[in-house]
mmCIF file of C-alpha atoms and ligand atoms in Angstrom:
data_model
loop_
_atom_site.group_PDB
_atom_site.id
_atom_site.type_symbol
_atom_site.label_atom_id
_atom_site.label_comp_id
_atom_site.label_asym_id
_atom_site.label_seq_id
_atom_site.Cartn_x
_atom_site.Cartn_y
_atom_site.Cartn_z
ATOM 1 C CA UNK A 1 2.838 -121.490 45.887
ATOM 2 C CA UNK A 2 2.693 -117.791 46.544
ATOM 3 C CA UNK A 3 6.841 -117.176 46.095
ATOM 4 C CA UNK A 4 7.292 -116.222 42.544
ATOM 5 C CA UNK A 5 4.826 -113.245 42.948
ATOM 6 C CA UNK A 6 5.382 -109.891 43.454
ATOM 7 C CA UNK A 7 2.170 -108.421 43.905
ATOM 8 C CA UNK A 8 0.801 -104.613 42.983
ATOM 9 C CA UNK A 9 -2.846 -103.518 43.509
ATOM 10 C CA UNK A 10 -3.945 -100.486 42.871
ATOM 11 C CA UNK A 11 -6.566 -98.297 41.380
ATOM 12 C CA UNK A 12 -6.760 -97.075 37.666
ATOM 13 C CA UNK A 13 -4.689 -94.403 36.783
ATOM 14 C CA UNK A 14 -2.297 -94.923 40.127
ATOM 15 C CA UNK A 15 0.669 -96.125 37.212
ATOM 16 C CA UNK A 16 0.569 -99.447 38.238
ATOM 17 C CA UNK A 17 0.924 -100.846 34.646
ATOM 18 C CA UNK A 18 3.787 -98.890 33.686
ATOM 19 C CA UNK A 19 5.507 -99.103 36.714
ATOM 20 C CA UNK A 20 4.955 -102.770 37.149
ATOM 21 C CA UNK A 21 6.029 -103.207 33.258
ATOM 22 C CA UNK A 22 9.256 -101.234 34.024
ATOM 23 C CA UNK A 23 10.287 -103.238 37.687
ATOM 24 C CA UNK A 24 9.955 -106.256 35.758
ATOM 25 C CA UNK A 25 12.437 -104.987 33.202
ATOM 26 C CA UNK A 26 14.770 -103.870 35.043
ATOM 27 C CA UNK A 27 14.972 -107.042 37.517
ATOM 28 C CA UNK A 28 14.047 -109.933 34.501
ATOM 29 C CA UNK A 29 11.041 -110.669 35.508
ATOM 30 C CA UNK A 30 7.870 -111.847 34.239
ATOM 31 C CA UNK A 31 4.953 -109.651 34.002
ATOM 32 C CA UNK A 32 1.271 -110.287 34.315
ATOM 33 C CA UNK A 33 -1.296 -107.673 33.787
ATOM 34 C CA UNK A 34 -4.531 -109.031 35.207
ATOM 35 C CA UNK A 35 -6.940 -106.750 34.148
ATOM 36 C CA UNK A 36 -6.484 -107.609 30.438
ATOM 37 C CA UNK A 37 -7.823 -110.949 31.522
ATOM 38 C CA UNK A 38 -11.234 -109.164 32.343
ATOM 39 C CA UNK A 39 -10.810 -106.528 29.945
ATOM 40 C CA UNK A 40 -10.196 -109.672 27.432
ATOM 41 C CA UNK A 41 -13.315 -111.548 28.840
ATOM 42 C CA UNK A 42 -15.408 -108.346 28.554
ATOM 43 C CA UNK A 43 -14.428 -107.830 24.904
ATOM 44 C CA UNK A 44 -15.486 -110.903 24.467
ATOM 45 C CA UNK A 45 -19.128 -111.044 25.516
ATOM 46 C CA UNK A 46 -19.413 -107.187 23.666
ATOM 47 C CA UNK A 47 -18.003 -109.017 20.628
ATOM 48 C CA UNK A 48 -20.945 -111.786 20.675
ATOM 49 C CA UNK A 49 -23.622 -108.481 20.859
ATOM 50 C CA UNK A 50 -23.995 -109.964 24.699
ATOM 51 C CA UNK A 51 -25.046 -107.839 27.647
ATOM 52 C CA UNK A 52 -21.847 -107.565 30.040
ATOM 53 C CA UNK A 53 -23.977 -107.037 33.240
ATOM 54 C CA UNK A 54 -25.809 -109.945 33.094
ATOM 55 C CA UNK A 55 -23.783 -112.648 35.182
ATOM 56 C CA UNK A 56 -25.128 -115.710 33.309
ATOM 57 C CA UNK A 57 -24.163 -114.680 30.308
ATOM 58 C CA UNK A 58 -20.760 -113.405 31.508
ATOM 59 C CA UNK A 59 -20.553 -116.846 33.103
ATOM 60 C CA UNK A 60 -21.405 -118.471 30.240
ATOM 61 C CA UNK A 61 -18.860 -117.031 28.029
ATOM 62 C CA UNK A 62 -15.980 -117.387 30.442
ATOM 63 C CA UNK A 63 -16.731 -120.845 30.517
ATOM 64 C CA UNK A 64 -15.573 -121.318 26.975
ATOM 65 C CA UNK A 65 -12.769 -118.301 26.999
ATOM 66 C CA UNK A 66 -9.841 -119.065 24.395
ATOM 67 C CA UNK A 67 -7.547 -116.384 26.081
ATOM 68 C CA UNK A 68 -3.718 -116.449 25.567
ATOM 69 C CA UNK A 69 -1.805 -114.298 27.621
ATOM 70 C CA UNK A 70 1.926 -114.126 28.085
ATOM 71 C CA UNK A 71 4.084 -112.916 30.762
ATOM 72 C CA UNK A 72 7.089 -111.295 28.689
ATOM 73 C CA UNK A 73 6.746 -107.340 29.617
ATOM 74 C CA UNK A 74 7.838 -106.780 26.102
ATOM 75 C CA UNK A 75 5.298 -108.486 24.313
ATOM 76 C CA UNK A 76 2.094 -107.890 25.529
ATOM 77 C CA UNK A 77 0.012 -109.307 22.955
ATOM 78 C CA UNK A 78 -3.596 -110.553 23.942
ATOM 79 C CA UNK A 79 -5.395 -113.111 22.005
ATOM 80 C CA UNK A 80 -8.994 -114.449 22.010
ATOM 81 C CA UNK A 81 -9.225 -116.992 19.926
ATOM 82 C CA UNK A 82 -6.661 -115.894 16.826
ATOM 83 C CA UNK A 83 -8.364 -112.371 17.223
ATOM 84 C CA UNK A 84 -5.341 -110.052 18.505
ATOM 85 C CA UNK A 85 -7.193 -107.514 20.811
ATOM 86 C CA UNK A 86 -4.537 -105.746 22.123
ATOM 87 C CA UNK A 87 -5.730 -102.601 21.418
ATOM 88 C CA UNK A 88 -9.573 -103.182 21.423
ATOM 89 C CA UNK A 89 -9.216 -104.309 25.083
ATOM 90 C CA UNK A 90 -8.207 -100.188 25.756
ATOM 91 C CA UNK A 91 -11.063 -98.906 24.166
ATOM 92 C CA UNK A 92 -13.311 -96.681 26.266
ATOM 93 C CA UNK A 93 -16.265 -98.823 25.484
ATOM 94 C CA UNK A 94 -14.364 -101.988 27.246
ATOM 95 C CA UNK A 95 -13.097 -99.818 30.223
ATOM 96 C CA UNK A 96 -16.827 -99.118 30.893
ATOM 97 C CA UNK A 97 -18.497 -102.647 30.259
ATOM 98 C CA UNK A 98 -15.301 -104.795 32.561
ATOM 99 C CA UNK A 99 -16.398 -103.941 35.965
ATOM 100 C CA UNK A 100 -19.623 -105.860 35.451
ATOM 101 C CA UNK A 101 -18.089 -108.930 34.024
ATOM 102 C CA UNK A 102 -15.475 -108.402 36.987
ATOM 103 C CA UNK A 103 -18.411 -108.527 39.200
ATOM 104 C CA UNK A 104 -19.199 -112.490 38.939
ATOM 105 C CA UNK A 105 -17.458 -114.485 41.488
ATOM 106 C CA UNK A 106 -17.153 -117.429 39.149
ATOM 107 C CA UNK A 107 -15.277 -115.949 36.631
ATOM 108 C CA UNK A 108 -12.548 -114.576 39.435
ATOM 109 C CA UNK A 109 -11.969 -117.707 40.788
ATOM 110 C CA UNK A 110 -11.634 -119.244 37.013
ATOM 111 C CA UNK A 111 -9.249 -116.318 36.181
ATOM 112 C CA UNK A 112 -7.625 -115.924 39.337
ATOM 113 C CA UNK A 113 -6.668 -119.953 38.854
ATOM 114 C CA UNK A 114 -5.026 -119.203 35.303
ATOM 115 C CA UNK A 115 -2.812 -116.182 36.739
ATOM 116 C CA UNK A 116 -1.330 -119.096 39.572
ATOM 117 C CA UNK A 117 -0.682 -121.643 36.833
ATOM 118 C CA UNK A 118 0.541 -119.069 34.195
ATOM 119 C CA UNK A 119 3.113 -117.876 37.306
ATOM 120 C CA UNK A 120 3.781 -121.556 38.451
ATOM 121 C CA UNK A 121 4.624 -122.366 35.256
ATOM 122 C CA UNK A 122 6.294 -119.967 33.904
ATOM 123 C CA UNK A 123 10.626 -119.869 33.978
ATOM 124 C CA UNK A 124 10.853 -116.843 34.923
ATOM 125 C CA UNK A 125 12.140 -116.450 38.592
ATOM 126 C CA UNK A 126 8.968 -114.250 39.468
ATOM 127 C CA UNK A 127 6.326 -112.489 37.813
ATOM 128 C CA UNK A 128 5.345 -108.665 38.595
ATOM 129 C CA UNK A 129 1.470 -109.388 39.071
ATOM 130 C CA UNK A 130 -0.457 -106.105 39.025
ATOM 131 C CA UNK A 131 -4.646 -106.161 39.611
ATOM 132 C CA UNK A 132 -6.465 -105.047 42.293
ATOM 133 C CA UNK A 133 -7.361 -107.920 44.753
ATOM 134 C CA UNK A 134 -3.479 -109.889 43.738
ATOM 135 C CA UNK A 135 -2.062 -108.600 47.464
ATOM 136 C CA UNK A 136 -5.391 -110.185 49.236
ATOM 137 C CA UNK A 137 -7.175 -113.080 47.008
ATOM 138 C CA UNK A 138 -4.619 -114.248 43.817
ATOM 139 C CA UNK A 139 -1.760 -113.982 46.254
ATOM 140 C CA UNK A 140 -2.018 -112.969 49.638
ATOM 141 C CA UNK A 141 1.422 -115.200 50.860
ATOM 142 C CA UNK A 142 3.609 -112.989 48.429
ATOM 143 C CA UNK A 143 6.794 -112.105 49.842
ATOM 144 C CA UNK A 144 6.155 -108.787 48.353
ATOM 145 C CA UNK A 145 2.928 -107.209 48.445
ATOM 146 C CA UNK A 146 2.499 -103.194 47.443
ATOM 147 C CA UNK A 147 -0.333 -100.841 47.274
ATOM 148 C CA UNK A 148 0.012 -98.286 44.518
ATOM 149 C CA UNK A 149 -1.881 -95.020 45.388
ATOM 150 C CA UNK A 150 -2.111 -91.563 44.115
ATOM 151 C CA UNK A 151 -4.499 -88.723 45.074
ATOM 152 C CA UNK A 152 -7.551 -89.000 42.703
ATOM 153 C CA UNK A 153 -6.864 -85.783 40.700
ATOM 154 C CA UNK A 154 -3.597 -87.224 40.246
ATOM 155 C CA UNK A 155 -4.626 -90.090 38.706
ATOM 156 C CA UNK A 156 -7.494 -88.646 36.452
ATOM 157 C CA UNK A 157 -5.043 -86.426 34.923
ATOM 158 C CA UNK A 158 -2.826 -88.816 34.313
ATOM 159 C CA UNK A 159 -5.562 -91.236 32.705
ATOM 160 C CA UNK A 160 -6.632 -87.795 30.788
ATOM 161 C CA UNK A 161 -3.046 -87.236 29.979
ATOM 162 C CA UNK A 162 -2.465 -91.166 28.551
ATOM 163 C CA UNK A 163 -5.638 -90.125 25.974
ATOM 164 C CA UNK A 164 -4.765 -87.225 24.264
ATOM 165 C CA UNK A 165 -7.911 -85.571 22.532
ATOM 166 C CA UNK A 166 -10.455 -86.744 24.591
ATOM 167 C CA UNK A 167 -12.211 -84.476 27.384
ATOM 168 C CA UNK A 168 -10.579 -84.401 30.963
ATOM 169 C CA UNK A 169 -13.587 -84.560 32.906
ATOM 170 C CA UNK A 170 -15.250 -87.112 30.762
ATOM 171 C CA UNK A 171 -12.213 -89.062 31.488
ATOM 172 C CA UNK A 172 -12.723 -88.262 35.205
ATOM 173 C CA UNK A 173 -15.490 -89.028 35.755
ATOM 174 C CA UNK A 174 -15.856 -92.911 33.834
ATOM 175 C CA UNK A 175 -12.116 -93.666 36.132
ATOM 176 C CA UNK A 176 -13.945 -92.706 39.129
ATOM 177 C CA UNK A 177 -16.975 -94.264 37.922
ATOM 178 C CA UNK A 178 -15.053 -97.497 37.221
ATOM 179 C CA UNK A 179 -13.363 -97.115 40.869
ATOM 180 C CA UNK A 180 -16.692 -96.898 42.831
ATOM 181 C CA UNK A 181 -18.182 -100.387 40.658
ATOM 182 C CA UNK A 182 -14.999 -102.064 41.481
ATOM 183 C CA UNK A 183 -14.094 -101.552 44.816
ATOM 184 C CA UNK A 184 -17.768 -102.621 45.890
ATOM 185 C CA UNK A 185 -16.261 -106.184 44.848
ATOM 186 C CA UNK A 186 -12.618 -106.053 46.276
ATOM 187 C CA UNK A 187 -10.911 -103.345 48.448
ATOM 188 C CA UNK A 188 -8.058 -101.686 46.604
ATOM 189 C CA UNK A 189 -8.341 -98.358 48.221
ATOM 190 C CA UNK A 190 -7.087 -99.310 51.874
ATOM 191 C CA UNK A 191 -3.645 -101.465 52.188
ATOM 192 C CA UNK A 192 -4.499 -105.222 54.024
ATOM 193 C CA UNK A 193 -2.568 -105.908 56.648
ATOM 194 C CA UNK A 194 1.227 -106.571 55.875
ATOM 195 C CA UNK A 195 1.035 -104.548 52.740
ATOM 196 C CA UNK A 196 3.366 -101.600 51.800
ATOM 197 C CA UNK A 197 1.990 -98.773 50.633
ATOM 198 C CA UNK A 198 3.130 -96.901 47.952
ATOM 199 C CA UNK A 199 2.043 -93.228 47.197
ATOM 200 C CA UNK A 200 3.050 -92.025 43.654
ATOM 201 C CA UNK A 201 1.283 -88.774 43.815
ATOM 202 C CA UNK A 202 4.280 -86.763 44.417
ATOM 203 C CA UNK A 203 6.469 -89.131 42.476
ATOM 204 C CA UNK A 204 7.186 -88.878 38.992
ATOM 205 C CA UNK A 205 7.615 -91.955 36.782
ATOM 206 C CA UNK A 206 11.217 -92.427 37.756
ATOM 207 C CA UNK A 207 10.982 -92.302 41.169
ATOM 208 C CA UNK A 208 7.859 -94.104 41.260
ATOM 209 C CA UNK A 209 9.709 -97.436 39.760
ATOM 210 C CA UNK A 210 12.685 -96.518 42.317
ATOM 211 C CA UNK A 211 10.422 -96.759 45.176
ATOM 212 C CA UNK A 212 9.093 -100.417 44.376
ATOM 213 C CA UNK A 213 12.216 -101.198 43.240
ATOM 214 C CA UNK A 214 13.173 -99.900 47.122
ATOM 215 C CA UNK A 215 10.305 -102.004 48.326
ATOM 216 C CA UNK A 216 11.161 -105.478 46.710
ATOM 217 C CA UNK A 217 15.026 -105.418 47.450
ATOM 218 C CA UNK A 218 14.207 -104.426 51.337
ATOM 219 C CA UNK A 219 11.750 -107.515 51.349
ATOM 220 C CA UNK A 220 13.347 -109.934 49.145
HETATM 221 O O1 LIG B 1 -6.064 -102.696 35.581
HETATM 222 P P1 LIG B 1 -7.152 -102.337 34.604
HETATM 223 O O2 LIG B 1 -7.676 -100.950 34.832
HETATM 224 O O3 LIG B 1 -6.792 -102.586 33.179
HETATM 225 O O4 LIG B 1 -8.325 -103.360 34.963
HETATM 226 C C1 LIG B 1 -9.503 -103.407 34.198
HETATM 227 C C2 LIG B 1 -10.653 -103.891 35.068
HETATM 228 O O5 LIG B 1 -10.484 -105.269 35.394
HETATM 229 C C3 LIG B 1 -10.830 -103.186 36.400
HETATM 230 O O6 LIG B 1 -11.580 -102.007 36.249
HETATM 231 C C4 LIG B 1 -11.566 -104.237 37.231
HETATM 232 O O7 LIG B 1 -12.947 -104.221 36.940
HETATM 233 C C5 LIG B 1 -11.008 -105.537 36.695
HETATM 234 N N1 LIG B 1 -9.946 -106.112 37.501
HETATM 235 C C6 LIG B 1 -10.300 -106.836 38.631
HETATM 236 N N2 LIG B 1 -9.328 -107.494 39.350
HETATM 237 C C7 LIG B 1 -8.049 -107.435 38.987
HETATM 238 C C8 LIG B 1 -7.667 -106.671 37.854
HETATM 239 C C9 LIG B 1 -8.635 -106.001 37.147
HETATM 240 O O8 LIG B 1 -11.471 -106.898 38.968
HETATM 241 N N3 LIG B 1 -7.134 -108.116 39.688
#
């Protein structure tokens, strides 16, 4: 029941978040960030002193996951458990432990279950569902289905940009790090067949949101 999806993959630092956060203002629509559900899950096994690149533990604590998510792009509070960890789920030390808890094929067909109920569920009339594999696995009969790309050095200076303070090449280097680990597991880098591509590297933010925008009313 792929209908009430719109779905955006793309790599980090392409503006996928922001950009899928703002379409589904502007139109009403729900919003689901995926990657806070592994960034969430990945907190999680760091929080119990557990190695994240070990795939029975990761399976182990996904197993027994207390996440609460919502779909309301302007209230984008994560929970696990009663713990709020909006903001730890950001932190530099997540970003660099979630690609091996991303890794286990168990835990994406457990998550990728909980994004089709959440949207099924849900009363909004579709949900904006950004991730990397949402145009090919989660949802791959979405009536809209978009690739958000940007030239690399684009999208490390944006990342760079988005932390203030911190050193540009560090930052660099851990999003291209985190690019190579993930796209071993799903292809986000090359559009599937049927799949608009969007290329924000000579967009700015504006434009950017008007060329989705562009996108879903030419499709929907
Ligand atoms: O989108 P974001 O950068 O917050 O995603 C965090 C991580 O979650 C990614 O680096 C990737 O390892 C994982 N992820 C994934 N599949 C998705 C969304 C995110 O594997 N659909």
């Amino acid at each position: 029941d792929a209908h009430k999806f719109i779905a955006i993959d793309g790599p980090a630092g392409s503006g996928k978040s922001s950009v899928s956060k703002a379409v589904a203002r502007t139109l009403g629509f729900g919003y689901l960030d995926t990657g806070s559900a592994y960034r969430a899950l990945a907190w999680h096994v760091l929080d119990q002193g557990a190695d994240t690149d070990d795939p029975e533990t990761v399976r182990a604590a996904a197993s027994a996951f207390p996440l609460t998510l919502g779909l309301d792009p302007d209230e984008r509070t994560v929970l696990v458990g009663d713990v709020d960890v909006t903001e730890a789920i950001r932190d530099p030390r997540v970003s660099g432990a979630v690609s091996g808890v991303a890794r286990v094929p168990e835990v994406r067909a457990q998550v990728n279950e909980m994004f089709r109920r959440l949207v099924a569920e849900s009363s909004y009339p579709a949900v904006v569902v950004e991730g990397r594999d949402i145009t090919t696995v989660v949802a791959p009969d979405a009536p809209v289905r978009i690739l958000l790309t940007a030239a690399p050095e684009v999208r490390a200076a944006r990342r760079a940009g988005e932390l203030a303070g911190e050193n540009a090449a560090a930052v660099a280097a851990a999003l291209h790090k985190r690019d190579a680990s993930d796209s071993a597991v799903v292809d986000f880098l090359n559009a599937a067949e049927g799949v608009e591509v969007v290329d924000s590297t000579e967009l700015d933010f504006p434009q950017t949101i008007d060329a989705v925008l562009t996108v879903i009313e030419r499709i929907q």
